[in-house]
Coordinates of C-alpha atoms in Angstrom, one line a residue:
M1 CA 0.0 0.0 0.0
E2 CA 1.3 3.4 -0.9
E3 CA 1.7 6.3 1.5
N4 CA -0.4 9.4 1.2
P5 CA 0.5 11.4 -2.0
R6 CA 3.1 14.1 -1.9
M7 CA 3.6 16.6 -4.7
T8 CA 6.8 16.2 -6.6
N9 CA 9.2 19.1 -6.8
A10 CA 8.1 19.7 -10.3
D11 CA 4.4 19.7 -9.2
A12 CA 5.2 22.1 -6.4
E13 CA 7.0 24.4 -8.8
L14 CA 4.1 24.4 -11.2
M15 CA 1.5 24.8 -8.4
G16 CA 3.1 27.8 -6.8
D17 CA 1.3 29.6 -4.0
D18 CA -2.2 28.2 -3.5
S19 CA -3.3 31.5 -2.0
M20 CA -2.3 33.5 -5.1
E21 CA -4.9 35.6 -6.7
I22 CA -6.1 34.3 -10.0
E23 CA -5.2 36.9 -12.7
S24 CA -7.6 38.2 -15.3
D25 CA -7.6 36.6 -18.7
E26 CA -5.9 39.7 -20.2
E27 CA -3.1 39.5 -17.6
V28 CA -2.6 35.8 -18.1
M29 CA -2.5 36.0 -21.9
G30 CA -0.3 39.1 -22.0
E31 CA 2.5 37.5 -20.0
N32 CA 3.6 34.9 -22.5
P33 CA 3.3 34.9 -26.3
R34 CA 3.0 31.1 -26.4
V35 CA -0.1 31.3 -24.2
A36 CA -1.5 34.1 -26.4
K37 CA -1.2 31.6 -29.3
A38 CA -2.8 28.9 -27.2
D39 CA -5.7 31.1 -26.3
A40 CA -6.1 32.1 -30.0
E41 CA -6.3 28.4 -30.9
V42 CA -8.8 27.9 -28.1
Q43 CA -11.0 30.6 -29.5
K44 CA -10.6 29.2 -33.0
L45 CA -11.5 25.7 -31.7
I46 CA -14.6 27.0 -30.0
S47 CA -15.7 28.8 -33.2
Q48 CA -15.0 25.7 -35.3
K49 CA -17.4 23.7 -33.1
R50 CA -20.2 25.8 -34.6
I51 CA -21.8 26.7 -31.3
K52 CA -25.4 27.3 -32.1
D53 CA -27.2 27.3 -28.7
S54 CA -26.7 28.5 -25.2
N55 CA -26.0 25.0 -23.9
D56 CA -22.9 24.6 -26.2
R57 CA -21.7 28.1 -25.3
K58 CA -22.1 27.2 -21.6
V59 CA -19.9 24.1 -22.0
S60 CA -17.2 26.1 -23.7
S61 CA -17.2 28.7 -20.9
E62 CA -17.0 25.9 -18.3
I63 CA -13.9 24.4 -20.0
F64 CA -12.0 27.6 -20.4
D65 CA -12.7 29.5 -17.3
K66 CA -10.2 32.0 -15.8
A67 CA -8.7 29.4 -13.4
T68 CA -8.2 26.9 -16.3
L69 CA -6.6 29.5 -18.5
Q70 CA -4.2 30.3 -15.6
V71 CA -3.3 26.6 -15.3
L72 CA -2.7 26.4 -19.1
Y73 CA -0.5 29.5 -18.9
K74 CA 1.7 27.9 -16.2
L75 CA 2.0 24.6 -18.2
A76 CA 2.8 26.5 -21.4
N77 CA 5.4 28.6 -19.5
Q78 CA 7.0 25.3 -18.3
G79 CA 7.2 24.1 -21.9
Y80 CA 4.6 21.3 -21.6
L81 CA 2.6 22.7 -24.5
D82 CA 2.6 25.6 -26.9
V83 CA -0.7 25.6 -28.8
L84 CA -4.0 23.9 -28.3
N85 CA -5.2 22.5 -31.6
G86 CA -8.3 20.3 -32.0
A87 CA -10.4 18.1 -29.9
I88 CA -9.7 14.4 -29.3
S89 CA -12.8 13.5 -27.2
T90 CA -15.6 15.2 -25.3
G91 CA -17.1 13.7 -22.2
K92 CA -19.5 14.6 -19.5
E93 CA -16.8 15.6 -17.0
A94 CA -13.7 16.3 -19.1
N95 CA -12.6 17.3 -22.6
V96 CA -9.4 16.0 -24.2
L97 CA -7.6 18.4 -26.6
K98 CA -4.5 18.1 -28.7
G99 CA -1.6 20.1 -27.4
I100 CA 1.3 21.0 -29.8
K101 CA 4.7 21.6 -28.2
D102 CA 7.5 23.8 -29.5
D103 CA 9.2 20.9 -31.3
G104 CA 5.9 20.0 -33.1
S105 CA 5.2 16.9 -31.0
I106 CA 1.7 16.3 -29.8
V107 CA 0.4 15.7 -26.3
A108 CA -3.1 15.0 -25.0
V109 CA -4.5 17.7 -22.7
K110 CA -7.3 16.5 -20.5
I111 CA -9.3 19.3 -18.9
Y112 CA -11.8 18.5 -16.2
R113 CA -14.8 20.8 -16.0
I114 CA -15.7 22.0 -12.5
A115 CA -19.4 22.6 -13.2
T116 CA -20.4 19.3 -14.6
S117 CA -18.3 16.7 -12.7
D118 CA -19.9 14.1 -10.6
F119 CA -18.6 15.1 -7.2
K120 CA -20.4 12.4 -5.2
K121 CA -18.9 9.7 -7.4
M122 CA -15.4 11.3 -7.0
Q123 CA -15.7 11.5 -3.3
Y124 CA -16.7 7.9 -3.0
Y125 CA -13.9 6.6 -5.2
I126 CA -11.3 8.7 -3.5
A127 CA -12.5 8.3 0.1
G128 CA -12.2 4.6 -0.1
D129 CA -8.7 4.7 -1.6
P130 CA -6.0 4.2 1.2
R131 CA -3.5 6.2 -0.9
F132 CA -5.5 9.4 -0.3
N133 CA -6.6 11.2 2.8
V134 CA -9.1 13.6 1.4
R135 CA -11.8 15.1 3.6
S136 CA -12.5 18.3 1.8
S137 CA -15.8 19.0 0.2
N138 CA -14.4 21.9 -1.8
K139 CA -15.3 21.1 -5.4
R140 CA -12.2 22.5 -7.0
Q141 CA -9.9 20.8 -4.5
L142 CA -11.7 17.5 -5.1
I143 CA -11.2 17.9 -8.9
N144 CA -7.5 18.5 -8.3
N145 CA -7.2 15.3 -6.2
W146 CA -9.1 13.4 -8.9
V147 CA -6.6 14.5 -11.5
N148 CA -3.8 13.6 -9.2
K149 CA -5.4 10.2 -8.8
E150 CA -5.5 9.6 -12.5
Y151 CA -1.9 10.8 -12.9
R152 CA -0.8 8.3 -10.2
N153 CA -2.8 5.5 -11.6
L154 CA -1.3 6.0 -15.1
T155 CA 2.2 6.1 -13.6
R156 CA 1.6 2.9 -11.6
L157 CA 0.2 1.1 -14.6
K158 CA 3.0 2.1 -16.9
D159 CA 5.5 0.9 -14.3
A160 CA 3.7 -2.4 -14.3
G161 CA 4.0 -2.7 -18.1
V162 CA 0.4 -2.0 -18.9
N163 CA -0.2 -0.4 -22.2
V164 CA -1.6 3.0 -21.1
P165 CA -0.8 6.6 -22.1
E166 CA 2.3 7.9 -20.3
A167 CA 1.4 10.5 -17.7
I168 CA 3.5 13.6 -18.3
T169 CA 2.3 16.1 -15.7
S170 CA -0.8 17.4 -13.9
L171 CA -1.8 20.7 -12.4
N172 CA -5.1 21.4 -10.7
N173 CA -7.9 20.4 -13.2
V174 CA -5.5 19.7 -16.2
L175 CA -3.7 16.5 -17.0
I176 CA -1.2 16.2 -19.8
I177 CA -0.6 12.7 -21.1
E178 CA 1.0 10.9 -24.1
F179 CA -0.9 11.4 -27.3
I180 CA -2.0 8.0 -28.8
G181 CA -2.3 8.4 -32.6
D182 CA -0.5 8.7 -35.8
E183 CA 2.2 11.2 -36.9
D184 CA -0.4 13.3 -38.7
G185 CA -2.2 14.0 -35.4
N186 CA -5.1 11.6 -35.9
P187 CA -6.1 10.1 -32.5
A188 CA -6.4 6.3 -32.2
P189 CA -10.1 5.3 -32.3
T190 CA -11.8 3.4 -29.5
V191 CA -12.6 -0.3 -30.0
K192 CA -16.3 0.8 -30.0
N193 CA -15.7 3.0 -33.1
L194 CA -13.2 0.7 -34.8
P195 CA -13.5 -3.0 -33.8
P196 CA -10.3 -5.0 -34.3
Q197 CA -9.8 -6.9 -37.6
D198 CA -8.8 -10.0 -35.7
P199 CA -11.0 -10.0 -32.5
I200 CA -9.4 -13.2 -31.1
D201 CA -5.9 -11.9 -31.3
F202 CA -6.9 -8.5 -30.0
Y203 CA -8.8 -10.2 -27.1
E204 CA -5.7 -12.2 -26.1
K205 CA -3.6 -9.1 -26.1
L206 CA -6.2 -7.3 -24.0
V207 CA -6.4 -10.1 -21.5
D208 CA -2.7 -9.9 -21.1
Q209 CA -3.0 -6.2 -20.4
M210 CA -5.8 -6.8 -17.9
D211 CA -3.7 -9.4 -16.1
K212 CA -0.9 -6.9 -15.6
F213 CA -3.4 -4.2 -14.6
I214 CA -4.9 -6.4 -11.9
N215 CA -2.0 -8.6 -10.7
K216 CA 1.1 -6.4 -11.2
A217 CA -0.3 -2.9 -10.8
N218 CA -2.8 -4.2 -8.2
L219 CA -5.5 -1.9 -9.6
I220 CA -9.0 -2.4 -10.8
H221 CA -10.1 -0.3 -13.8
G222 CA -13.7 -0.1 -12.7
D223 CA -15.2 1.1 -16.0
L224 CA -13.6 -1.1 -18.7
S225 CA -15.4 -1.5 -22.0
S226 CA -14.9 -0.9 -25.7
Y227 CA -15.5 2.8 -25.0
N228 CA -12.2 3.2 -23.1
I229 CA -9.9 0.8 -24.9
L230 CA -8.2 2.3 -28.0
N231 CA -7.5 0.3 -31.1
F232 CA -4.0 1.6 -31.9
D233 CA -2.8 -0.3 -35.0
E234 CA -4.5 -3.4 -33.7
E235 CA -3.0 -3.0 -30.2
P236 CA -5.2 -2.3 -27.2
V237 CA -4.4 0.8 -25.2
I238 CA -6.4 1.2 -22.0
I239 CA -7.5 4.8 -21.1
D240 CA -9.7 6.7 -18.6
V241 CA -8.3 5.3 -15.3
S242 CA -9.3 8.2 -13.0
Q243 CA -11.8 6.0 -11.2
S244 CA -9.5 3.0 -11.0
V245 CA -9.1 1.7 -7.5
V246 CA -6.6 -0.4 -5.5
K247 CA -7.5 -4.1 -5.1
D248 CA -8.3 -3.6 -1.4
H249 CA -10.8 -0.8 -2.0
V250 CA -14.2 -1.6 -0.5
I251 CA -15.9 -1.8 -3.9
A252 CA -12.9 -3.3 -5.9
R253 CA -14.4 -6.8 -6.3
D254 CA -17.7 -5.4 -7.5
L255 CA -15.9 -3.3 -10.1
L256 CA -13.8 -6.2 -11.2
E257 CA -16.8 -8.4 -11.7
R258 CA -18.4 -5.6 -13.8
D259 CA -15.2 -5.2 -15.9
I260 CA -15.0 -8.9 -16.6
K261 CA -18.7 -9.1 -17.5
N262 CA -18.4 -6.1 -19.9
I263 CA -15.3 -7.4 -21.7
S264 CA -16.6 -11.0 -21.9
F265 CA -20.0 -9.8 -23.3
E266 CA -18.5 -7.4 -25.9
F267 CA -15.9 -9.7 -27.3
S268 CA -18.4 -12.6 -27.4
K269 CA -20.5 -10.4 -29.7
M270 CA -17.3 -10.1 -31.9
G271 CA -17.1 -13.9 -32.2
V272 CA -14.5 -14.6 -29.5
D273 CA -15.1 -17.9 -27.6
T274 CA -15.1 -16.4 -24.0
S275 CA -17.3 -16.3 -21.0
I276 CA -17.4 -14.6 -17.6
E277 CA -16.2 -17.8 -15.9
D278 CA -13.3 -18.3 -18.3
L279 CA -12.1 -14.7 -18.1
T280 CA -12.4 -14.8 -14.3
N281 CA -10.3 -17.9 -14.1
R282 CA -7.7 -16.4 -16.3
L283 CA -7.4 -13.1 -14.4
I284 CA -7.9 -14.1 -10.8
K285 CA -4.9 -16.0 -9.5
D286 CA -5.9 -16.3 -5.8
D287 CA -9.1 -16.2 -3.7
Y288 CA -9.8 -12.6 -4.5
L289 CA -13.3 -13.2 -5.7

């Protein structure tokens, strides 16, 4: 079991003084030309989405509020991104955008929205995790801890050899991770959107990744399905691990049963000879269930 989280030196440097006053958009954008470029791309991105009604405008304002622009400024100033350029995915709680660095390389920038996040769910998953000691009901602080949780889960999984995006850095409600896609900037599709050409081979690769996830990283995904497995050149890449919990979490067994049920059902529909019992036997190597 890990100790309670501590910020790295890099995180502390990025975070700065928590009590600092949030600057205005004009002050933030005027301090660094790279951020001015990023903000211009943000505005371009928003306009390209053809916002037609008040609900869409509300979502855009929730993503790029003053506090988030301040975070993006800090990350740009540290060299983690130069320009925001295009959306990768849009979810109920977070949006993932492409970030372009000075050298032209691409990163994925995941921005959690304060206004639309499910705080009760987040509190439940974090409160039962022995790695965290979070008692605050402050929504922004809870989001920050949720992002930290996803960062730590990705790092732990990568160390265990699981095929997940590499965690690069996190700050407040923004997480920067490895971009999974081609050299032209096209993101890898999910299995839901692009089923594998050889489902049996893909399934075997996925089971191997799930085995490392569960038995080496000692984590349970908790929401595994074809929606959060990427098909990257016929290789499975597992994403969206913010809700993933340690194996001794109070609900870990229930979540694992659900993951096994989902994967068994979805790949059975693709023609793979699998079952809940078979997958359980392959993944559970002790009396965990």
